[in-house]
Short mmCIF file of C-alpha atoms in Angstrom, two decimals:
data_model
loop_
_atom_site.label_atom_id
_atom_site.label_comp_id
_atom_site.label_asym_id
_atom_site.label_seq_id
_atom_site.Cartn_x
_atom_site.Cartn_y
_atom_site.Cartn_z
CA MET A 1 3.47 28.77 -1.77
CA GLU A 2 0.00 29.33 -0.41
CA GLY A 3 -1.10 26.07 -1.50
CA SER A 4 1.61 24.67 1.12
CA LYS A 5 0.53 26.46 4.01
CA LYS A 6 -2.90 25.19 3.54
CA MET A 7 -1.67 21.67 3.61
CA MET A 8 0.36 22.04 6.57
CA LYS A 9 -2.48 23.40 8.58
CA ARG A 10 -4.54 20.34 7.66
CA PRO A 11 -5.20 17.98 10.38
CA ILE A 12 -2.83 14.75 9.88
CA LYS A 13 -6.26 12.66 10.45
CA GLU A 14 -8.26 14.40 7.37
CA VAL A 15 -4.79 13.72 5.02
CA TYR A 16 -4.16 10.21 6.10
CA GLY A 17 -7.18 8.69 7.72
CA SER A 18 -8.03 7.68 11.07
CA ASP A 19 -5.99 4.61 11.02
CA ALA A 20 -3.03 2.96 9.29
CA SER A 21 -5.26 1.10 7.10
CA ASP A 22 -7.16 3.94 5.81
CA GLY A 23 -3.96 5.88 5.13
CA PHE A 24 -2.37 2.78 3.07
CA ASN A 25 -5.70 2.42 1.24
CA LYS A 26 -5.68 6.18 0.36
CA GLY A 27 -2.49 6.30 -0.73
CA LYS A 28 -2.87 2.81 -2.72
CA ALA A 29 -5.87 4.12 -4.36
CA GLU A 30 -4.01 7.63 -5.32
CA THR A 31 -0.89 5.95 -7.09
CA VAL A 32 -2.84 3.12 -9.19
CA GLU A 33 -5.20 5.72 -10.82
CA PRO A 34 -2.51 7.51 -12.86
CA SER A 35 -0.51 4.61 -13.58
CA LYS A 36 -3.46 2.59 -15.03
CA ALA A 37 -4.08 5.90 -17.31
CA ASN A 38 -0.74 5.81 -18.44
CA SER A 39 0.19 2.15 -18.99
CA ILE A 40 1.10 0.90 -22.42
CA ALA A 41 -1.46 -1.56 -22.26
CA SER A 42 -4.07 1.45 -21.65
CA GLN A 43 -2.55 2.99 -24.79
CA ILE A 44 -2.87 -0.11 -26.83
CA GLU A 45 -6.32 -0.25 -26.20
CA LEU A 46 -7.22 2.94 -27.34
CA LEU A 47 -5.06 2.81 -30.14
CA GLU A 48 -7.23 -0.41 -31.07
CA GLU A 49 -10.73 1.28 -30.77
CA ILE A 50 -9.05 4.60 -33.09
CA ILE A 51 -8.23 1.97 -35.77
CA LYS A 52 -11.34 0.61 -35.76
CA ALA A 53 -12.87 4.31 -36.31
CA LYS A 54 -10.93 4.41 -39.29
CA GLY A 55 -8.98 7.37 -38.56
CA LYS A 56 -6.63 8.91 -41.29
CA PHE A 57 -3.58 8.72 -39.37
CA ASP A 58 -0.79 5.80 -39.24
CA PHE A 59 -1.66 4.33 -35.67
CA THR A 60 -1.18 1.03 -37.32
CA ALA A 61 2.62 1.13 -37.04
CA GLU A 62 2.19 3.00 -33.53
CA LEU A 63 0.57 -0.14 -32.50
CA GLU A 64 2.91 -2.20 -33.18
CA LYS A 65 5.64 -0.35 -31.82
CA LEU A 66 3.52 0.17 -28.08
CA LYS A 67 3.18 -3.94 -28.44
CA GLU A 68 7.10 -4.34 -28.75
CA GLU A 69 7.59 -2.03 -25.91
CA LEU A 70 5.07 -4.06 -23.91
CA MET A 71 6.35 -7.30 -24.93
CA GLU A 72 9.71 -5.69 -23.93
CA ALA A 73 8.60 -4.11 -20.60
CA ASP A 74 7.02 -7.63 -19.34
CA GLY A 75 9.93 -9.58 -20.37
CA MET A 76 11.89 -7.28 -18.03
CA LEU A 77 9.62 -7.61 -15.13
CA ALA A 78 9.94 -11.31 -15.51
CA ASP A 79 13.52 -10.70 -14.32
CA VAL A 80 12.29 -8.81 -11.40
CA LYS A 81 11.83 -10.90 -8.12
CA VAL A 82 10.26 -9.53 -5.24
CA LYS A 83 10.02 -10.99 -1.80
CA VAL A 84 6.67 -10.88 -0.18
CA PRO A 85 6.56 -10.37 3.53
CA ASP A 86 4.42 -12.41 6.04
CA TRP A 87 1.97 -9.45 7.30
CA CYS A 88 0.92 -12.39 9.79
CA LYS A 89 4.26 -12.83 11.28
CA LEU A 90 4.81 -9.07 11.06
CA GLU A 91 1.47 -8.33 13.08
CA GLU A 92 0.17 -6.67 9.94
CA LYS A 93 -2.91 -8.39 9.21
CA TRP A 94 -4.67 -5.41 8.23
CA LEU A 95 -2.48 -4.96 5.02
CA LEU A 96 -4.02 -7.99 3.55
CA ASP A 97 -7.66 -7.21 4.12
CA GLU A 98 -8.93 -5.75 0.49
#
């Protein structure tokens, strides 16, 4: 509980930044990094490096399993249709600046 009380006392500017674009960019950075670390593609790269190091475990089977999961996930992702809002019409051009 101690940590949550301290968080409540922090000024909004410190948490979210001085304007909306700072808050958006900070939130985006905080959510992108963990997902990169846990992605299946990252796991495949790691396993390929371990296999090259000639480990004594059966990483080849694990690599094949992860590749199958990745192909299945890519197939499901291809079925998803996301409408991209026109940020210019919504007068939110700052969202396009990266």
